[in-house]
């Protein structure tokens, strides 16, 4: 890397830009070294460049609205301080290269943006899908070289894939489109990429929370124009910490489990001649449960019941936060978790009931936090992570107990990031 760039980062010349993203002085110091190391890896892989730019996209935490987004429901989510970062340089030609720390090089010929089924499930095809989404919407595209690193652990429930998609979209936005494309549209393109090029039937919540940033309530009634409401709320003032615990379960081969949630909710909606549950009146549904059982099955009924309750719960929790009523908010979190466990049934895979680390984690959390904090399954579920709001006075005890069961690196204490996908700095 150019010595001048390294010197400027080290000296703090870009600290204001870094603080806009990473908030605290201590985090800025850590990020200086991270950005320098990433630029050095870029130079080693691709050679020196006269013009480097740095981009960042955060992971996200789902606060409420578990498996509601894919049926045009509401969600409450927030960007977190763990992120994916890329250092990039524009290049001539049609070949984009993306090397990520710990992974093989992804090479994409951007003159071929057709779907490659043999590449489903790979980061290479996520990149191709982002390019295709930009091209289909008439935006500029071009080739670049990139080196990326991520603190959003794969399988953590913080949506590393969405952070990667939004990261690539942010690069394309600023490098070739002068940053004019909205965070909402980048999120929509990212969902398109994951659905069509990665072959995962995800909703839009992960990408939207990563792209927009901060605390957000999102109403997906109209997925083309979702209503996004940023909430001004400081969790630190409530003397609680947000903890994510990776219970060790894997998200591998769980696509059918995720897909079944969406499919069954939509099958319940179809009984009423509708495509998604958001189009169904809850009172109509409850008056015809017998018919839904007969045509869609009992699990579809239960998952629909979860949808209606959690969709309403989003408004309840957002309203509680806006009023500063943290106790009511925590009660909503617990109710959402119970509904996910009992009715949506996404805490462990039905194909492997003997493997239930997440269930164990939730039980331990309840024992430690009942009457004090709040806990629930985090993200898509079936394996992986749980979320808890832990009073600071018992935070050390909570972390210690979780590490005893799930390992030394299982528990993460997070902060909320104020911005989504951004260009952090560039020469």
mmCIF file of N, CA and C in Angstrom, residues 323-382:
data_model
loop_
_atom_site.group_PDB
_atom_site.id
_atom_site.type_symbol
_atom_site.label_atom_id
_atom_site.label_comp_id
_atom_site.label_asym_id
_atom_site.label_seq_id
_atom_site.Cartn_x
_atom_site.Cartn_y
_atom_site.Cartn_z
ATOM 1 N N UNK A 323 -41.516 5.589 23.981
ATOM 2 C CA UNK A 323 -41.975 6.170 25.249
ATOM 3 C C UNK A 323 -40.968 5.985 26.376
ATOM 4 N N UNK A 324 -39.863 5.298 26.080
ATOM 5 C CA UNK A 324 -38.875 5.041 27.120
ATOM 6 C C UNK A 324 -39.295 3.984 28.113
ATOM 7 N N UNK A 325 -40.266 3.157 27.732
ATOM 8 C CA UNK A 325 -40.787 2.110 28.618
ATOM 9 C C UNK A 325 -40.041 0.806 28.333
ATOM 10 N N UNK A 326 -38.866 0.684 28.912
ATOM 11 C CA UNK A 326 -38.009 -0.458 28.605
ATOM 12 C C UNK A 326 -38.547 -1.755 29.197
ATOM 13 N N UNK A 327 -39.258 -1.666 30.302
ATOM 14 C CA UNK A 327 -39.809 -2.878 30.906
ATOM 15 C C UNK A 327 -40.863 -3.503 29.994
ATOM 16 N N UNK A 328 -41.729 -2.686 29.406
ATOM 17 C CA UNK A 328 -42.718 -3.213 28.463
ATOM 18 C C UNK A 328 -42.036 -3.765 27.216
ATOM 19 N N UNK A 329 -40.995 -3.069 26.775
ATOM 20 C CA UNK A 329 -40.237 -3.564 25.631
ATOM 21 C C UNK A 329 -39.691 -4.963 25.907
ATOM 22 N N UNK A 330 -39.091 -5.163 27.075
ATOM 23 C CA UNK A 330 -38.531 -6.487 27.412
ATOM 24 C C UNK A 330 -39.617 -7.550 27.463
ATOM 25 N N UNK A 331 -40.777 -7.192 27.978
ATOM 26 C CA UNK A 331 -41.883 -8.153 28.010
ATOM 27 C C UNK A 331 -42.257 -8.569 26.593
ATOM 28 N N UNK A 332 -42.229 -7.621 25.660
ATOM 29 C CA UNK A 332 -42.510 -7.936 24.264
ATOM 30 C C UNK A 332 -41.475 -8.871 23.670
ATOM 31 N N UNK A 333 -40.208 -8.669 24.016
ATOM 32 C CA UNK A 333 -39.135 -9.542 23.535
ATOM 33 C C UNK A 333 -39.373 -10.979 23.991
ATOM 34 N N UNK A 334 -39.714 -11.144 25.257
ATOM 35 C CA UNK A 334 -39.956 -12.487 25.796
ATOM 36 C C UNK A 334 -41.147 -13.138 25.103
ATOM 37 N N UNK A 335 -42.219 -12.380 24.912
ATOM 38 C CA UNK A 335 -43.393 -12.925 24.226
ATOM 39 C C UNK A 335 -43.061 -13.337 22.798
ATOM 40 N N UNK A 336 -42.276 -12.526 22.121
ATOM 41 C CA UNK A 336 -41.872 -12.859 20.754
ATOM 42 C C UNK A 336 -41.071 -14.152 20.733
ATOM 43 N N UNK A 337 -40.183 -14.309 21.707
ATOM 44 C CA UNK A 337 -39.384 -15.537 21.782
ATOM 45 C C UNK A 337 -40.223 -16.768 22.032
ATOM 46 N N UNK A 338 -41.183 -16.649 22.922
ATOM 47 C CA UNK A 338 -42.054 -17.799 23.209
ATOM 48 C C UNK A 338 -42.888 -18.158 21.986
ATOM 49 N N UNK A 339 -43.375 -17.154 21.287
ATOM 50 C CA UNK A 339 -44.166 -17.411 20.088
ATOM 51 C C UNK A 339 -43.329 -18.094 19.011
ATOM 52 N N UNK A 340 -42.078 -17.645 18.858
ATOM 53 C CA UNK A 340 -41.188 -18.265 17.876
ATOM 54 C C UNK A 340 -40.954 -19.734 18.213
ATOM 55 N N UNK A 341 -40.748 -20.007 19.493
ATOM 56 C CA UNK A 341 -40.455 -21.369 19.954
ATOM 57 C C UNK A 341 -41.689 -22.268 19.811
ATOM 58 N N UNK A 342 -42.838 -21.813 20.304
ATOM 59 C CA UNK A 342 -44.024 -22.664 20.402
ATOM 60 C C UNK A 342 -44.828 -22.752 19.106
ATOM 61 N N UNK A 343 -44.944 -21.632 18.411
ATOM 62 C CA UNK A 343 -45.860 -21.575 17.272
ATOM 63 C C UNK A 343 -45.137 -21.539 15.920
ATOM 64 N N UNK A 344 -44.128 -20.678 15.814
ATOM 65 C CA UNK A 344 -43.357 -20.684 14.564
ATOM 66 C C UNK A 344 -42.431 -21.895 14.486
ATOM 67 N N UNK A 345 -42.036 -22.411 15.623
ATOM 68 C CA UNK A 345 -41.270 -23.659 15.729
ATOM 69 C C UNK A 345 -39.965 -23.597 14.924
ATOM 70 N N UNK A 346 -39.173 -22.547 15.195
ATOM 71 C CA UNK A 346 -37.904 -22.391 14.492
ATOM 72 C C UNK A 346 -36.710 -22.303 15.443
ATOM 73 N N UNK A 347 -36.806 -23.020 16.565
ATOM 74 C CA UNK A 347 -35.679 -23.055 17.496
ATOM 75 C C UNK A 347 -34.764 -24.238 17.221
ATOM 76 N N UNK A 348 -35.308 -25.341 16.718
ATOM 77 C CA UNK A 348 -34.457 -26.463 16.308
ATOM 78 C C UNK A 348 -35.076 -27.110 15.079
ATOM 79 N N UNK A 349 -34.264 -27.732 14.240
ATOM 80 C CA UNK A 349 -34.785 -28.313 12.994
ATOM 81 C C UNK A 349 -35.637 -29.547 13.252
ATOM 82 N N UNK A 350 -36.762 -29.627 12.599
ATOM 83 C CA UNK A 350 -37.629 -30.794 12.760
ATOM 84 C C UNK A 350 -36.959 -32.061 12.259
ATOM 85 N N UNK A 351 -35.975 -31.895 11.376
ATOM 86 C CA UNK A 351 -35.258 -33.056 10.838
ATOM 87 C C UNK A 351 -34.226 -33.608 11.802
ATOM 88 N N UNK A 352 -33.884 -32.845 12.851
ATOM 89 C CA UNK A 352 -32.855 -33.297 13.797
ATOM 90 C C UNK A 352 -33.216 -32.863 15.213
ATOM 91 N N UNK A 353 -34.283 -33.416 15.779
ATOM 92 C CA UNK A 353 -34.731 -32.979 17.107
ATOM 93 C C UNK A 353 -33.750 -33.302 18.232
ATOM 94 N N UNK A 354 -32.810 -34.208 17.960
ATOM 95 C CA UNK A 354 -31.826 -34.541 18.989
ATOM 96 C C UNK A 354 -30.757 -33.458 19.138
ATOM 97 N N UNK A 355 -30.700 -32.520 18.193
ATOM 98 C CA UNK A 355 -29.680 -31.468 18.197
ATOM 99 C C UNK A 355 -30.344 -30.144 18.557
ATOM 100 N N UNK A 356 -30.247 -29.745 19.854
ATOM 101 C CA UNK A 356 -30.982 -28.569 20.315
ATOM 102 C C UNK A 356 -30.135 -27.637 21.193
ATOM 103 N N UNK A 357 -28.975 -27.197 20.711
ATOM 104 C CA UNK A 357 -28.176 -26.274 21.531
ATOM 105 C C UNK A 357 -28.878 -24.953 21.798
ATOM 106 N N UNK A 358 -29.636 -24.472 20.836
ATOM 107 C CA UNK A 358 -30.343 -23.212 21.012
ATOM 108 C C UNK A 358 -31.414 -23.326 22.091
ATOM 109 N N UNK A 359 -32.101 -24.458 22.143
ATOM 110 C CA UNK A 359 -33.095 -24.684 23.194
ATOM 111 C C UNK A 359 -32.449 -24.656 24.572
ATOM 112 N N UNK A 360 -31.283 -25.270 24.676
ATOM 113 C CA UNK A 360 -30.556 -25.276 25.952
ATOM 114 C C UNK A 360 -30.179 -23.852 26.348
ATOM 115 N N UNK A 361 -29.681 -23.076 25.383
ATOM 116 C CA UNK A 361 -29.300 -21.695 25.664
ATOM 117 C C UNK A 361 -30.465 -20.860 26.153
ATOM 118 N N UNK A 362 -31.619 -21.032 25.545
ATOM 119 C CA UNK A 362 -32.800 -20.269 25.955
ATOM 120 C C UNK A 362 -33.232 -20.647 27.371
ATOM 121 N N UNK A 363 -33.114 -21.923 27.696
ATOM 122 C CA UNK A 363 -33.483 -22.372 29.043
ATOM 123 C C UNK A 363 -32.554 -21.772 30.093
ATOM 124 N N UNK A 364 -31.259 -21.758 29.794
ATOM 125 C CA UNK A 364 -30.291 -21.171 30.727
ATOM 126 C C UNK A 364 -30.539 -19.667 30.871
ATOM 127 N N UNK A 365 -30.811 -19.004 29.742
ATOM 128 C CA UNK A 365 -31.075 -17.564 29.789
ATOM 129 C C UNK A 365 -32.299 -17.252 30.645
ATOM 130 N N UNK A 366 -33.338 -18.065 30.509
ATOM 131 C CA UNK A 366 -34.533 -17.851 31.319
ATOM 132 C C UNK A 366 -34.221 -17.985 32.801
ATOM 133 N N UNK A 367 -33.415 -18.977 33.144
ATOM 134 C CA UNK A 367 -33.054 -19.182 34.555
ATOM 135 C C UNK A 367 -32.292 -17.979 35.110
ATOM 136 N N UNK A 368 -31.406 -17.401 34.294
ATOM 137 C CA UNK A 368 -30.579 -16.290 34.747
ATOM 138 C C UNK A 368 -31.305 -14.943 34.704
ATOM 139 N N UNK A 369 -32.202 -14.776 33.739
ATOM 140 C CA UNK A 369 -32.746 -13.451 33.469
ATOM 141 C C UNK A 369 -34.212 -13.262 33.834
ATOM 142 N N UNK A 370 -34.909 -14.323 34.234
ATOM 143 C CA UNK A 370 -36.334 -14.201 34.516
ATOM 144 C C UNK A 370 -36.579 -13.132 35.575
ATOM 145 N N UNK A 371 -37.474 -12.195 35.251
ATOM 146 C CA UNK A 371 -37.775 -11.094 36.157
ATOM 147 C C UNK A 371 -36.762 -9.965 36.105
ATOM 148 N N UNK A 372 -35.734 -10.110 35.242
ATOM 149 C CA UNK A 372 -34.673 -9.096 35.181
ATOM 150 C C UNK A 372 -34.429 -8.591 33.755
ATOM 151 N N UNK A 373 -34.243 -9.538 32.824
ATOM 152 C CA UNK A 373 -33.910 -9.172 31.463
ATOM 153 C C UNK A 373 -34.888 -9.786 30.478
ATOM 154 N N UNK A 374 -34.403 -10.033 29.261
ATOM 155 C CA UNK A 374 -35.242 -10.618 28.212
ATOM 156 C C UNK A 374 -34.380 -11.487 27.312
ATOM 157 N N UNK A 375 -34.996 -12.486 26.671
ATOM 158 C CA UNK A 375 -34.256 -13.443 25.854
ATOM 159 C C UNK A 375 -35.168 -13.982 24.763
ATOM 160 N N UNK A 376 -34.555 -14.424 23.651
ATOM 161 C CA UNK A 376 -35.327 -14.998 22.546
ATOM 162 C C UNK A 376 -34.381 -15.579 21.501
ATOM 163 N N UNK A 377 -34.941 -16.408 20.619
ATOM 164 C CA UNK A 377 -34.193 -16.877 19.461
ATOM 165 C C UNK A 377 -33.822 -15.671 18.620
ATOM 166 N N UNK A 378 -32.677 -15.758 17.964
ATOM 167 C CA UNK A 378 -32.223 -14.636 17.156
ATOM 168 C C UNK A 378 -32.156 -15.026 15.689
ATOM 169 N N UNK A 379 -32.694 -14.162 14.830
ATOM 170 C CA UNK A 379 -32.585 -14.391 13.395
ATOM 171 C C UNK A 379 -33.478 -15.512 12.909
ATOM 172 N N UNK A 380 -32.996 -16.208 11.879
ATOM 173 C CA UNK A 380 -33.802 -17.249 11.247
ATOM 174 C C UNK A 380 -34.089 -18.436 12.122
ATOM 175 N N UNK A 381 -33.194 -18.695 13.078
ATOM 176 C CA UNK A 381 -33.417 -19.794 14.000
ATOM 177 C C UNK A 381 -32.992 -21.141 13.465
ATOM 178 N N UNK A 382 -33.543 -22.198 14.068
ATOM 179 C CA UNK A 382 -33.261 -23.603 13.773
ATOM 180 C C UNK A 382 -31.875 -24.029 14.238
#
